[in-house]
Amino acid sequence: MAQALPNGRFAVSTWSLHRLLGPIYPYSPDQERNAARKEPYGPGAASLVELPQQLAERGIHRLEVCSFHLPSLEAGYLSDLRGAMKASGVLFQTLLLEDGDPSHPDRAKRDAAWMSGWIERAVVAGAQNLRVIAGKQPPTEENLSRALRHLRQLAKEADGSGVRIVVENWFDLLPSPRQMNWLLDGLEGTVGLNGDLGNWTAPEKYADLADIMCRAELCHAKADYNAAGLDGADYLMCLEACDAAGYVGPFTLIYDSPFFPDEWDGILLQKTFIEEFQDQQTRARLSGEWRTT
């Protein structure tokens, strides 16, 4: 049975609201890249500091923030964002760092140092977790070992800060449970797992998710959409994989589709889908317990 979690069991990533938020600021360890404001998704209709209240009004009390949605990295702005979260009763669950590659043969050291600089920003903003990219290179022994060394050091630097470093089953370095489990085994619990339901491909992904979600502390509950709307069969099998693995952490609702013009419609549909699945699982378990007593 799902455990009761402080602030509830649902979160939303700012990526799910990228059209509502509009501008992005693509921070990067590459100094030649420009982090100035860009509007690939339009001008937006809400600011990031307004978002916690909008979540609370919809009964959601956890937020994950993509690094490129931060219009400023100044301590004053990060403190204001933390205050907006507190005022709305919303937990800053995870700061999602959207660049860097600690598996790169030439740039790993530079990128890992850049990642390290975000730990203090996460502290100031009040984030519980900092999701970093484990690596983008092919999953060779050399690349995996390089990523392991830098992630282990990053976790050491975050130790005592109150911010937990987490990685995700994402990009070329981690294409299957074999690499994912090897990396987590080597990190010996110093780095957590944010499992993502949409980063691996079917049909293997269901068994693969069941393999790793027993280790996950967080979950990006991304749904696929087709011309008819939400792919319920795929979403159900992903949730069943999480349930089979015994996952009891929060679900971060990832809506990434043009199907609903209003992004909140997709987010709340996915929330309802998961709630109905959990209710069915609870009734099934209670029925089974009743039959055995």
XYZ file of C-alpha atoms in Angstrom:
293
model
C 0.000 0.000 0.000
C 1.306 3.462 -0.887
C 2.741 5.309 2.059
C 1.521 8.742 3.034
C 4.184 11.276 2.109
C 4.596 14.795 3.491
C 3.266 17.242 0.879
C 1.439 14.406 -0.871
C 2.547 11.940 -3.510
C 2.441 14.189 -6.569
C 4.878 16.732 -7.972
C 5.013 18.707 -11.190
C 8.097 19.525 -13.234
C 8.341 22.965 -14.771
C 8.980 21.163 -18.070
C 5.313 20.135 -17.969
C 4.454 23.848 -18.038
C 7.105 25.122 -20.448
C 4.534 26.862 -22.644
C 2.954 28.555 -19.632
C 6.358 29.674 -18.350
C 7.718 30.658 -21.757
C 11.325 31.960 -21.673
C 14.285 29.728 -20.924
C 17.848 30.485 -19.828
C 20.089 27.633 -21.090
C 22.893 27.599 -18.515
C 25.867 25.512 -19.580
C 29.438 24.657 -18.561
C 30.410 25.726 -22.069
C 31.285 29.401 -21.684
C 30.818 29.936 -25.416
C 27.135 29.166 -25.102
C 24.851 32.080 -24.327
C 22.548 31.716 -21.323
C 20.598 34.845 -22.222
C 16.802 34.708 -22.315
C 15.340 32.775 -25.248
C 11.714 32.176 -26.207
C 11.432 28.906 -28.170
C 8.063 28.253 -26.497
C 6.727 31.798 -26.672
C 6.654 34.656 -24.156
C 4.750 32.708 -21.493
C 1.873 33.747 -19.288
C 3.204 33.127 -15.766
C 6.471 33.620 -13.892
C 8.262 30.876 -12.000
C 7.592 32.481 -8.612
C 3.850 32.395 -9.382
C 3.904 28.667 -10.030
C 3.896 27.347 -6.421
C 0.578 29.056 -5.716
C -0.894 27.679 -8.947
C 0.147 24.177 -7.903
C -1.305 24.573 -4.427
C -4.622 25.728 -5.888
C -4.766 22.407 -7.760
C -3.916 20.305 -4.723
C -0.298 19.605 -5.686
C 2.379 20.458 -3.148
C 5.675 19.403 -4.715
C 7.596 21.144 -7.517
C 10.634 20.302 -9.627
C 12.377 23.156 -11.424
C 14.402 22.798 -14.619
C 17.574 24.855 -14.333
C 16.789 26.660 -17.590
C 13.576 28.046 -16.082
C 15.503 30.081 -13.509
C 15.629 33.688 -14.800
C 18.392 34.507 -12.323
C 20.995 32.610 -10.327
C 21.464 35.443 -7.842
C 20.968 34.489 -4.203
C 18.254 37.110 -3.809
C 16.118 35.591 -6.551
C 16.671 32.034 -5.296
C 15.628 33.156 -1.805
C 12.494 34.760 -3.257
C 11.630 31.495 -4.988
C 12.145 29.619 -1.744
C 9.834 32.077 -0.018
C 7.151 31.586 -2.666
C 7.352 27.833 -2.127
C 7.045 28.199 1.642
C 4.157 30.666 1.417
C 2.231 28.229 -0.795
C 3.054 25.118 1.226
C 4.905 23.622 -1.740
C 8.042 21.515 -1.334
C 10.943 22.232 -3.681
C 11.515 18.579 -4.428
C 14.257 18.725 -7.065
C 16.354 21.196 -8.999
C 16.854 19.571 -12.406
C 20.279 20.415 -13.817
C 19.865 20.223 -17.580
C 23.438 20.233 -18.872
C 26.848 18.765 -18.168
C 28.466 15.422 -18.969
C 30.692 13.781 -16.336
C 31.336 10.861 -18.698
C 32.953 12.932 -21.461
C 36.602 11.993 -22.158
C 37.724 15.621 -22.546
C 35.190 17.759 -20.685
C 34.175 15.640 -17.709
C 36.345 17.497 -15.190
C 35.096 20.890 -16.355
C 31.461 19.769 -16.383
C 31.669 18.125 -12.967
C 33.104 21.314 -11.479
C 30.254 23.275 -13.056
C 27.739 20.843 -11.590
C 29.317 21.247 -8.186
C 28.612 24.966 -8.329
C 24.897 24.255 -8.393
C 24.872 22.587 -4.979
C 24.945 25.899 -3.139
C 22.235 27.293 -5.434
C 20.063 24.320 -4.567
C 20.705 24.987 -0.880
C 19.738 28.663 -1.153
C 16.594 27.833 -3.129
C 15.598 25.135 -0.628
C 15.695 22.178 -3.017
C 15.831 18.730 -1.445
C 17.488 17.093 -4.453
C 19.761 18.060 -7.333
C 19.218 15.858 -10.401
C 22.345 15.739 -12.545
C 23.021 14.028 -15.863
C 25.065 10.884 -15.256
C 26.557 10.963 -18.733
C 25.857 11.279 -22.443
C 28.648 9.093 -23.840
C 28.334 5.472 -25.046
C 28.280 2.980 -22.143
C 31.856 1.768 -22.404
C 33.698 0.644 -19.297
C 35.936 3.709 -19.507
C 33.051 6.176 -19.803
C 31.049 4.538 -17.020
C 34.068 4.512 -14.720
C 34.767 8.163 -15.466
C 31.175 9.121 -14.647
C 31.319 7.054 -11.459
C 34.419 8.898 -10.232
C 32.942 12.332 -10.830
C 29.521 11.486 -9.402
C 31.134 10.035 -6.300
C 33.065 13.288 -5.832
C 29.946 15.354 -6.442
C 28.090 13.429 -3.755
C 31.006 14.001 -1.384
C 30.826 17.739 -2.018
C 27.063 17.736 -1.363
C 27.417 15.749 1.853
C 26.126 17.752 4.797
C 24.450 20.363 2.610
C 20.958 18.911 2.921
C 20.828 18.424 -0.858
C 20.853 14.891 -2.257
C 22.408 14.219 -5.639
C 20.252 12.009 -7.871
C 20.690 10.656 -11.388
C 18.222 9.422 -13.981
C 17.989 6.545 -16.470
C 18.685 8.996 -19.265
C 21.007 9.509 -22.261
C 23.370 7.059 -23.921
C 25.444 6.152 -20.862
C 22.530 4.358 -19.172
C 20.551 2.492 -21.859
C 19.508 -0.468 -19.696
C 19.324 -1.757 -16.098
C 22.752 -3.356 -16.461
C 24.550 0.001 -16.654
C 22.131 1.717 -14.285
C 22.586 -0.894 -11.567
C 26.364 -1.003 -12.076
C 26.574 2.726 -11.543
C 24.332 2.746 -8.472
C 26.221 -0.209 -6.974
C 29.489 1.674 -7.422
C 28.063 4.808 -5.799
C 27.106 2.767 -2.714
C 24.025 4.791 -1.837
C 25.718 8.197 -1.974
C 23.672 9.124 -5.065
C 19.972 8.404 -5.496
C 17.881 7.367 -8.478
C 15.164 9.397 -10.135
C 13.520 6.794 -12.369
C 11.886 8.096 -15.551
C 9.018 6.192 -17.178
C 9.551 7.762 -20.594
C 13.287 7.589 -21.272
C 13.499 3.926 -22.285
C 11.543 2.387 -25.157
C 8.932 -0.360 -25.312
C 8.552 -3.264 -25.265
C 11.651 -3.858 -23.114
C 11.099 -0.801 -20.946
C 8.437 -2.364 -18.707
C 10.691 -5.154 -17.470
C 13.608 -2.733 -17.348
C 11.635 -0.291 -15.179
C 10.571 -3.111 -12.862
C 14.275 -3.917 -12.492
C 15.402 -0.432 -11.391
C 12.387 1.172 -9.714
C 12.998 -0.811 -6.536
C 16.010 1.499 -6.103
C 14.265 4.737 -7.060
C 13.595 7.540 -4.597
C 11.793 9.698 -7.148
C 9.884 9.035 -10.360
C 9.275 11.117 -13.464
C 5.834 9.816 -14.412
C 5.926 10.809 -18.061
C 3.027 9.687 -20.252
C 2.994 9.121 -23.995
C 0.306 10.665 -26.186
C -0.936 9.745 -29.644
C -3.568 11.206 -31.945
C -6.324 9.881 -29.653
C -4.767 11.276 -26.480
C -3.092 9.624 -23.504
C -1.685 6.158 -24.275
C -3.388 4.514 -21.324
C -2.104 1.019 -22.051
C 1.525 2.172 -21.967
C 1.016 4.317 -18.858
C -0.707 1.459 -17.056
C 2.140 -0.950 -17.801
C 4.673 1.601 -16.561
C 2.757 2.043 -13.314
C 2.435 -1.717 -12.935
C 6.217 -1.977 -13.311
C 6.660 0.583 -10.519
C 4.182 -1.291 -8.339
C 5.876 -4.630 -8.993
C 9.177 -3.070 -7.950
C 7.649 -1.781 -4.702
C 8.150 1.887 -5.548
C 6.532 4.078 -2.860
C 7.997 7.514 -3.592
C 6.372 10.555 -5.191
C 5.277 10.738 -8.824
C 6.390 13.816 -10.736
C 3.826 14.477 -13.452
C 5.594 15.036 -16.774
C 3.282 16.283 -19.513
C 5.144 16.707 -22.789
C 2.628 16.867 -25.620
C 0.754 19.402 -27.741
C -2.447 17.337 -27.356
C -3.897 19.667 -24.707
C -3.378 23.376 -25.436
C -3.692 24.003 -21.689
C -0.844 22.072 -20.089
C -2.727 21.816 -16.796
C -5.304 19.573 -18.524
C -2.637 17.002 -19.364
C -1.046 17.227 -15.917
C -4.328 16.698 -14.085
C -5.385 13.875 -16.418
C -2.190 12.008 -15.565
C -2.704 12.680 -11.868
C -6.212 11.214 -12.050
C -4.945 8.181 -13.986
C -2.343 7.416 -11.303
C -4.826 7.989 -8.470
C -7.291 5.548 -10.046
C -4.516 2.994 -10.512
C -3.478 3.342 -6.877
C -7.088 2.980 -5.710
C -7.479 -0.216 -7.737
C -4.239 -1.632 -6.347
C -5.289 -0.790 -2.798
C -8.697 -2.453 -3.240
C -7.063 -5.532 -4.749
C -4.638 -5.845 -1.854
C -7.321 -5.322 0.758
C -9.481 -7.937 -0.966
C -6.593 -10.388 -0.955
C -5.924 -9.757 2.739
C -9.602 -10.287 3.532
C -9.656 -13.619 1.661
C -6.612 -14.892 3.591
C -7.897 -13.998 7.079
